[in-house]
Short mmCIF file of C-alpha atoms in Angstrom, two decimals:
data_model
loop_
_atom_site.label_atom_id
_atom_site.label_comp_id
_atom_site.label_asym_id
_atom_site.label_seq_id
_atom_site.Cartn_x
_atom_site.Cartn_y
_atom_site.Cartn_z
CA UNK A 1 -11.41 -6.63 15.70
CA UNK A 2 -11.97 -3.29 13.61
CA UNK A 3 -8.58 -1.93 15.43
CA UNK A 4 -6.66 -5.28 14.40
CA UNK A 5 -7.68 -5.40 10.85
CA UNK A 6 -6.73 -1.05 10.87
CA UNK A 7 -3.21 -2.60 12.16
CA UNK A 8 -3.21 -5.19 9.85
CA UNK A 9 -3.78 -3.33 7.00
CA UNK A 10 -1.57 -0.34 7.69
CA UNK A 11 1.43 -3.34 8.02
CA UNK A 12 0.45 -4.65 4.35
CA UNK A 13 -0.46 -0.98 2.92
CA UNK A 14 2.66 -1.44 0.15
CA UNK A 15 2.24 -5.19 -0.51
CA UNK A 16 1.40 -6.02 -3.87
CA UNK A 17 -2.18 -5.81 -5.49
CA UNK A 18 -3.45 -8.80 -7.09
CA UNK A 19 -5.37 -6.62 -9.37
CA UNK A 20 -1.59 -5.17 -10.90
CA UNK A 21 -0.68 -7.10 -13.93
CA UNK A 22 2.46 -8.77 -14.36
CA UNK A 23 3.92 -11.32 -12.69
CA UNK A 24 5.44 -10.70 -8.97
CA UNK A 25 9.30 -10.19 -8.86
CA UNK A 26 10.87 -13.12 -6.70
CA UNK A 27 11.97 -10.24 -4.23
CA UNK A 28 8.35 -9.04 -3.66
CA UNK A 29 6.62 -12.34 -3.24
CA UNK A 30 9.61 -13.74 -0.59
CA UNK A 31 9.34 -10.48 1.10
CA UNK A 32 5.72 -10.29 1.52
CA UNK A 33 5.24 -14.07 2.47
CA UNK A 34 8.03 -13.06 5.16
CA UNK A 35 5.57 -10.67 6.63
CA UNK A 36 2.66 -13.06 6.13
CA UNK A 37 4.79 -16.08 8.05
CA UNK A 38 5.70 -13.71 10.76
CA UNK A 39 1.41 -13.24 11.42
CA UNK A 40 1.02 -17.22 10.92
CA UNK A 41 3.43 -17.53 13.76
CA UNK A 42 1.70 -15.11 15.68
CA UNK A 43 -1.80 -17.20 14.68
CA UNK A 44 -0.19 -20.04 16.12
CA UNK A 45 0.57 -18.69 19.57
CA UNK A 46 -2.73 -17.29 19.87
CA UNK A 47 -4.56 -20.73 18.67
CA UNK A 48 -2.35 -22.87 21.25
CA UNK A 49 -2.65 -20.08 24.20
CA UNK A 50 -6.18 -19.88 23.58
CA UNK A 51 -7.27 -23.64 22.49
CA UNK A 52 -8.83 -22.32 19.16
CA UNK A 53 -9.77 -24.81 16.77
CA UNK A 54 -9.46 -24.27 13.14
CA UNK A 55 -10.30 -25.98 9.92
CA UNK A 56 -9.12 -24.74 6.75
CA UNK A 57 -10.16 -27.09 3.16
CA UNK A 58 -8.94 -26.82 0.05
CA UNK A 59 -10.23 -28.07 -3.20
CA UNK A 60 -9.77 -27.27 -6.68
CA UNK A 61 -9.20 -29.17 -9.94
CA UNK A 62 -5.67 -31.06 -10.32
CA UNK A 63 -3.12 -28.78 -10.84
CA UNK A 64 -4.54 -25.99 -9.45
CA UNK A 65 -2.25 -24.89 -6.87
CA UNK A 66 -3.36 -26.30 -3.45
CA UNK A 67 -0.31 -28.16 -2.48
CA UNK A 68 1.81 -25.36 -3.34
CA UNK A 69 -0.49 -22.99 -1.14
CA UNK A 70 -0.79 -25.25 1.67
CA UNK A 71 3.41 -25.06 1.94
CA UNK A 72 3.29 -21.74 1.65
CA UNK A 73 0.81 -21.20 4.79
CA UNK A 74 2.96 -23.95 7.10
CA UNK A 75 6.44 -23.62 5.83
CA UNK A 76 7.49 -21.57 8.92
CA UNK A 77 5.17 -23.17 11.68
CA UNK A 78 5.19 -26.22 13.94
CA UNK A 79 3.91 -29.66 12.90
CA UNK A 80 2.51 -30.17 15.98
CA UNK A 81 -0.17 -27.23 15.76
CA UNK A 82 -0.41 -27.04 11.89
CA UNK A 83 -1.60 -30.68 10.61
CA UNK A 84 -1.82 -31.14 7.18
CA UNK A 85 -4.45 -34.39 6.14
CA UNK A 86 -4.55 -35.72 2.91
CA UNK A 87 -6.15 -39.16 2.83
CA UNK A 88 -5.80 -41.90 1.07
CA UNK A 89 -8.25 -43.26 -1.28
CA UNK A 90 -10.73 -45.03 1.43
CA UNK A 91 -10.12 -48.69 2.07
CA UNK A 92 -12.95 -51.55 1.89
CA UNK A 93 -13.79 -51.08 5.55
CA UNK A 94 -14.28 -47.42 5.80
CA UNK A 95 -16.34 -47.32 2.05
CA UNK A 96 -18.99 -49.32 4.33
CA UNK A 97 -18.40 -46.78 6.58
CA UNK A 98 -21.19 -43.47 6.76
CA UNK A 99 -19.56 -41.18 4.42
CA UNK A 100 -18.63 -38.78 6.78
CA UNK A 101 -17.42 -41.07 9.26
CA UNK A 102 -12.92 -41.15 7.62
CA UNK A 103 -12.75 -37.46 8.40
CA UNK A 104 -14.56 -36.81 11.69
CA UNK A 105 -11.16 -38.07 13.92
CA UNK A 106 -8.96 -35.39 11.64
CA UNK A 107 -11.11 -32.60 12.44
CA UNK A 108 -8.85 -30.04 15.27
CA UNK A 109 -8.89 -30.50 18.74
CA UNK A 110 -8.06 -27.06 21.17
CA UNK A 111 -5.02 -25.71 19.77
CA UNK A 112 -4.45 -27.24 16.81
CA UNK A 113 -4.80 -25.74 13.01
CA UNK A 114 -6.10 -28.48 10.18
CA UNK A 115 -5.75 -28.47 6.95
CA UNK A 116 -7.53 -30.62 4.38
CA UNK A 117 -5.33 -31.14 1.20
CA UNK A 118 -9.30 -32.41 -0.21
CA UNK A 119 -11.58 -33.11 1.91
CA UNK A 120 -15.44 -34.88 2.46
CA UNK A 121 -15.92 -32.49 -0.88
CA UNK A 122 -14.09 -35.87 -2.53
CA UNK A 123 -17.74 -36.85 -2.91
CA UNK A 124 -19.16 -33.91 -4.89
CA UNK A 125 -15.95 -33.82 -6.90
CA UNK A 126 -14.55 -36.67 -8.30
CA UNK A 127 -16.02 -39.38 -6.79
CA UNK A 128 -19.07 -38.23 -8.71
CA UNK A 129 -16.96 -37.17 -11.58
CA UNK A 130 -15.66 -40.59 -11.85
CA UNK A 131 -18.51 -42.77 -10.89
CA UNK A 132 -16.44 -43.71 -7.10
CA UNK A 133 -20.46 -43.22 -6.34
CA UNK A 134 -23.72 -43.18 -7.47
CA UNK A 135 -26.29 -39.52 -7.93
CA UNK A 136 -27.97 -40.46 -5.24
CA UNK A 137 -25.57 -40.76 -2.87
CA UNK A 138 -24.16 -37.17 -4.11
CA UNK A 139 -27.68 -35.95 -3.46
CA UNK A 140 -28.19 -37.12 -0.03
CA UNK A 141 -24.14 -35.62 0.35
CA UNK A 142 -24.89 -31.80 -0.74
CA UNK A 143 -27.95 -32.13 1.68
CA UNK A 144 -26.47 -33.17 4.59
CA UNK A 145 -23.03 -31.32 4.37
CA UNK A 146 -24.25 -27.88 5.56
CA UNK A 147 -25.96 -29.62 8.35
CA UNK A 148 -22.74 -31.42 9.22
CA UNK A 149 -20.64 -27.89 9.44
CA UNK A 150 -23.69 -26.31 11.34
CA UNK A 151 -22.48 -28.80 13.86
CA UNK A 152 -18.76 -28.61 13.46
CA UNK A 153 -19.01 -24.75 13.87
CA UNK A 154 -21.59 -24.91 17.01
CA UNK A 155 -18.56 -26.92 18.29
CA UNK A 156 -16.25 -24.15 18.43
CA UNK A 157 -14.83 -24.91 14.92
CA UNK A 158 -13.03 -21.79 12.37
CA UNK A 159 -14.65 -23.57 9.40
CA UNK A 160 -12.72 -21.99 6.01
CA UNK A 161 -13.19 -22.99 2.29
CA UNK A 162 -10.67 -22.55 -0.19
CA UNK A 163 -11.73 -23.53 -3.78
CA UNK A 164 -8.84 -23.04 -6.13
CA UNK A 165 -9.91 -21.51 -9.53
CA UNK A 166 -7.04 -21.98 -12.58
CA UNK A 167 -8.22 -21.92 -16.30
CA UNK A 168 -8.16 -24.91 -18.73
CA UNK A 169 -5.09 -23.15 -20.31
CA UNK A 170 -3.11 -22.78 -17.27
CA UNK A 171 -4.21 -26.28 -15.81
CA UNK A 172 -2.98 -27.67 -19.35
CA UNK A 173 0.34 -26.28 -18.91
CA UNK A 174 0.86 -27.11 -15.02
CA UNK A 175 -0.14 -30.67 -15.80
CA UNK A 176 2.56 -30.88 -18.86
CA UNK A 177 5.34 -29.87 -16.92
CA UNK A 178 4.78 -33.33 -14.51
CA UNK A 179 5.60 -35.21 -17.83
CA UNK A 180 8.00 -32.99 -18.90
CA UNK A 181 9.97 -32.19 -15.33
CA UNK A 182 11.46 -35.98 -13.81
CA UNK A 183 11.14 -33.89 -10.03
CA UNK A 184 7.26 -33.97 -10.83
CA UNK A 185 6.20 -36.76 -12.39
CA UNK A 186 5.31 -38.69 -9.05
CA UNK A 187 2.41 -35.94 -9.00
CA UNK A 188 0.82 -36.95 -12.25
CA UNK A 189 -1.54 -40.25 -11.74
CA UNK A 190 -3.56 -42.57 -13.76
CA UNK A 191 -6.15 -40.14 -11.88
CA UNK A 192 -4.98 -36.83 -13.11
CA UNK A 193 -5.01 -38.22 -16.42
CA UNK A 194 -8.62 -39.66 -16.58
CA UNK A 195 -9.94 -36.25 -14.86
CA UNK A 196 -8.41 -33.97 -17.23
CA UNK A 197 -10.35 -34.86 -20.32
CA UNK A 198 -13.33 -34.30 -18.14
CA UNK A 199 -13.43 -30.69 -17.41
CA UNK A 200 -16.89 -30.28 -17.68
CA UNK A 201 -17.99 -32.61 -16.18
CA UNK A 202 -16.09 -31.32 -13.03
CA UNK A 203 -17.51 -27.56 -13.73
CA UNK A 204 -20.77 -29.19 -13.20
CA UNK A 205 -20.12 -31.10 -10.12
CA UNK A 206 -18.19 -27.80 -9.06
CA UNK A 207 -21.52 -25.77 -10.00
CA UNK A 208 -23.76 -27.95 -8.18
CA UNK A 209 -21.62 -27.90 -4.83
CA UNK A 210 -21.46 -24.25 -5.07
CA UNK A 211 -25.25 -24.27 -4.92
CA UNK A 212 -26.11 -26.43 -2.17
CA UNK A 213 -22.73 -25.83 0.40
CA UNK A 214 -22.11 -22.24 -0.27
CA UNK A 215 -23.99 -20.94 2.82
CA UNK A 216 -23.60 -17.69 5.19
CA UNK A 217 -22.53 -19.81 7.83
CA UNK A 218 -20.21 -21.85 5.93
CA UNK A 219 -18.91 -19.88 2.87
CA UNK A 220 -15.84 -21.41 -0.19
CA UNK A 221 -14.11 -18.48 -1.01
CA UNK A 222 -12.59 -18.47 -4.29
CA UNK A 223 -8.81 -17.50 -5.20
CA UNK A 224 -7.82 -17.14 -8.84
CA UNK A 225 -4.91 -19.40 -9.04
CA UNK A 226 -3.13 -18.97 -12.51
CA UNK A 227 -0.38 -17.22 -11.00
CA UNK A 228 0.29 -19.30 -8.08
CA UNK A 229 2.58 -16.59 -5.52
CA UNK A 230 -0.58 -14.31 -5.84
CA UNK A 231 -2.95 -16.48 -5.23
CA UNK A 232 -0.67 -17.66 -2.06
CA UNK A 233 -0.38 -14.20 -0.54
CA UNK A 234 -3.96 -13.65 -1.29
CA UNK A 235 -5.48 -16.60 0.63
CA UNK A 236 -2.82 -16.10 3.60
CA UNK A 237 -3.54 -12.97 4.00
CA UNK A 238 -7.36 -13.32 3.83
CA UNK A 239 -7.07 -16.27 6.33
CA UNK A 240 -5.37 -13.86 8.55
CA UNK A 241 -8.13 -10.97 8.61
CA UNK A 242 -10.70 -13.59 9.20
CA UNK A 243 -9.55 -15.01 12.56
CA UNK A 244 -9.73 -12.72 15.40
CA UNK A 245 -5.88 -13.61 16.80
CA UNK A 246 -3.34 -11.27 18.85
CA UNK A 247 0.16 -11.98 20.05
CA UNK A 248 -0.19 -13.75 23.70
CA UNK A 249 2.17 -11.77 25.41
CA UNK A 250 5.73 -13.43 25.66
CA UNK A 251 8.94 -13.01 27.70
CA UNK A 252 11.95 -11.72 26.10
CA UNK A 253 14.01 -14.83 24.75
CA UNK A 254 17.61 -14.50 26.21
CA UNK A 255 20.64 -17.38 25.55
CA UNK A 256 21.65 -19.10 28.74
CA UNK A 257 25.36 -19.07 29.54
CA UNK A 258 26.48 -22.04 28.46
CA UNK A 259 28.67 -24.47 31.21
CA UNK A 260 32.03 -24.52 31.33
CA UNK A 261 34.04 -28.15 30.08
CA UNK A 262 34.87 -29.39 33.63
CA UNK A 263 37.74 -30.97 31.64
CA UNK A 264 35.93 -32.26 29.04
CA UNK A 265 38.42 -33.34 26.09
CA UNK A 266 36.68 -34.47 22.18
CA UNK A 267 37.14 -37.73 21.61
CA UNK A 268 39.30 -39.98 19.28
CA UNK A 269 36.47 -41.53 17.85
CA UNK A 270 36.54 -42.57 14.16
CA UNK A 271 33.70 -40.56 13.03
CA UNK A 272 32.05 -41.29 9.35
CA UNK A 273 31.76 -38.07 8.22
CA UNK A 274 29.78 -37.67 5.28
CA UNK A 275 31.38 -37.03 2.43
CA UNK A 276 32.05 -32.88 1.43
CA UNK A 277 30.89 -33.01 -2.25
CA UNK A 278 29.92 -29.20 -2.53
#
């Protein structure tokens, strides 16, 4: 492992610091998430050669970058290994449901990578910020949830945390440019709108989750998310030095010849072509 994160290291020695200032140049950010998608490829072999399971969550306040980050980390994968679940708000069955009950058939079987665009952490974010539920039942939540990933981890489970961090200003600004930007605005809900006048009350419920499901076994780890490429390459990367993956050795990939036309002729077919506006 020691040897790996050496190699790993030496590969990334000139990518860029996230302690620099200044923004990243578009050249260094696509160059470095080139390397980075060329190690989640080689994550993905490993996970489906090996059956590893892996669970990666992200939460944060609206607007702070997790859909962008989540793209970033399966752009250049398979849909088949990398599985991105973001529920819907639950229906009137499965709110009579135990809480815990919607996500349990999303969690990763062997060889599969799952990511939670939010997660069971709904409850001790804005269903509690928004009164979805009542204290108590956000008390009995924060108890039980370390319990709950004791079990998923005991089951074979890479359990990772992601908690998004962008400032009021920044989060101000992101949510703007939905009104402002027509590609956008299908990202700005009723939902977004009520939240964002209540950012304390979400540092709160954000404080108090911290407390009670911020454990050795099951960590968040936090990535500073005004500028959004950094905060991309940061969490890839640290993803990467936390899962123990090589290469499975592979056999070089050579075209076949391809067969000859046994007098095969194209047809006459009227084809509707579509039409060549650019």
């Amino acid at each position: 492992m020691a040897d790996k994160r050496k190699d790993k290291n030496e590969k990334g020695k000139n990518a860029p610091d996230a302690t620099e200032s200044g923004a990243l140049s578009k050249r260094e950010y696509e160059n470095e998430l080139a390397r980075l998608h060329v190690e989640l490829v080689k994550l993905q072999e490993w996970v489906v050669h090996t059956g590893a399971k892996v669970c990666i969550v992200f939460e944060g306040r609206d607007g702070a970058g997790k859909g962008g980050t989540i793209k970033a980390i399966t752009e250049r994968v398979s849909p088949r290994v990398f599985r991105v679940v973001a529920l819907p708000a639950p229906t009137e069955r499965e709110k009579s449901q135990m809480y815990m009950q919607r996500y349990l058939p999303h969690l990763p079987a062997a060889g599969e990578v799952v990511i939670f665009d939010r997660s069971w952490y709904n409850r001790a974010g804005v269903e509690r910020v928004m009164g979805f539920c009542t204290q108590a039942q956000v008390d009995v939540f924060l108890k039980a949830v370390p319990l709950v990933e004791r079990v998923m981890i005991d089951s074979g489970i890479l359990l990772f945390k992601y908690w998004l961090e962008v400032s009021e200003e920044e989060q101000t600004r992101r949510l703007q440019s939905r009104i402002n930007d027509e590609r956008k605005t299908w990202k700005l809900t009723k939902m977004d709108l009520d939240s964002y006048s209540r950012w304390y009350d979400y540092s709160r419920a954000r404080d108090d989750m911290f407390r009670a499901t911020d454990t050795s076994a099951s960590p968040w780890f936090v990535g500073r998310s005004n500028d959004k490429k950094r905060v991309r390459l940061n969490i890839i990367s640290h993803l990467l030095d936390h899962i123990p993956y090589t290469a499975p050795p592979k056999e070089k990939v050579k075209l076949p010849k391809r067969q000859k036309d046994k007098g095969y002729t194209e047809p006459d077919h009227p084809f509707r072509f579509v039409a060549e506006k650019f």
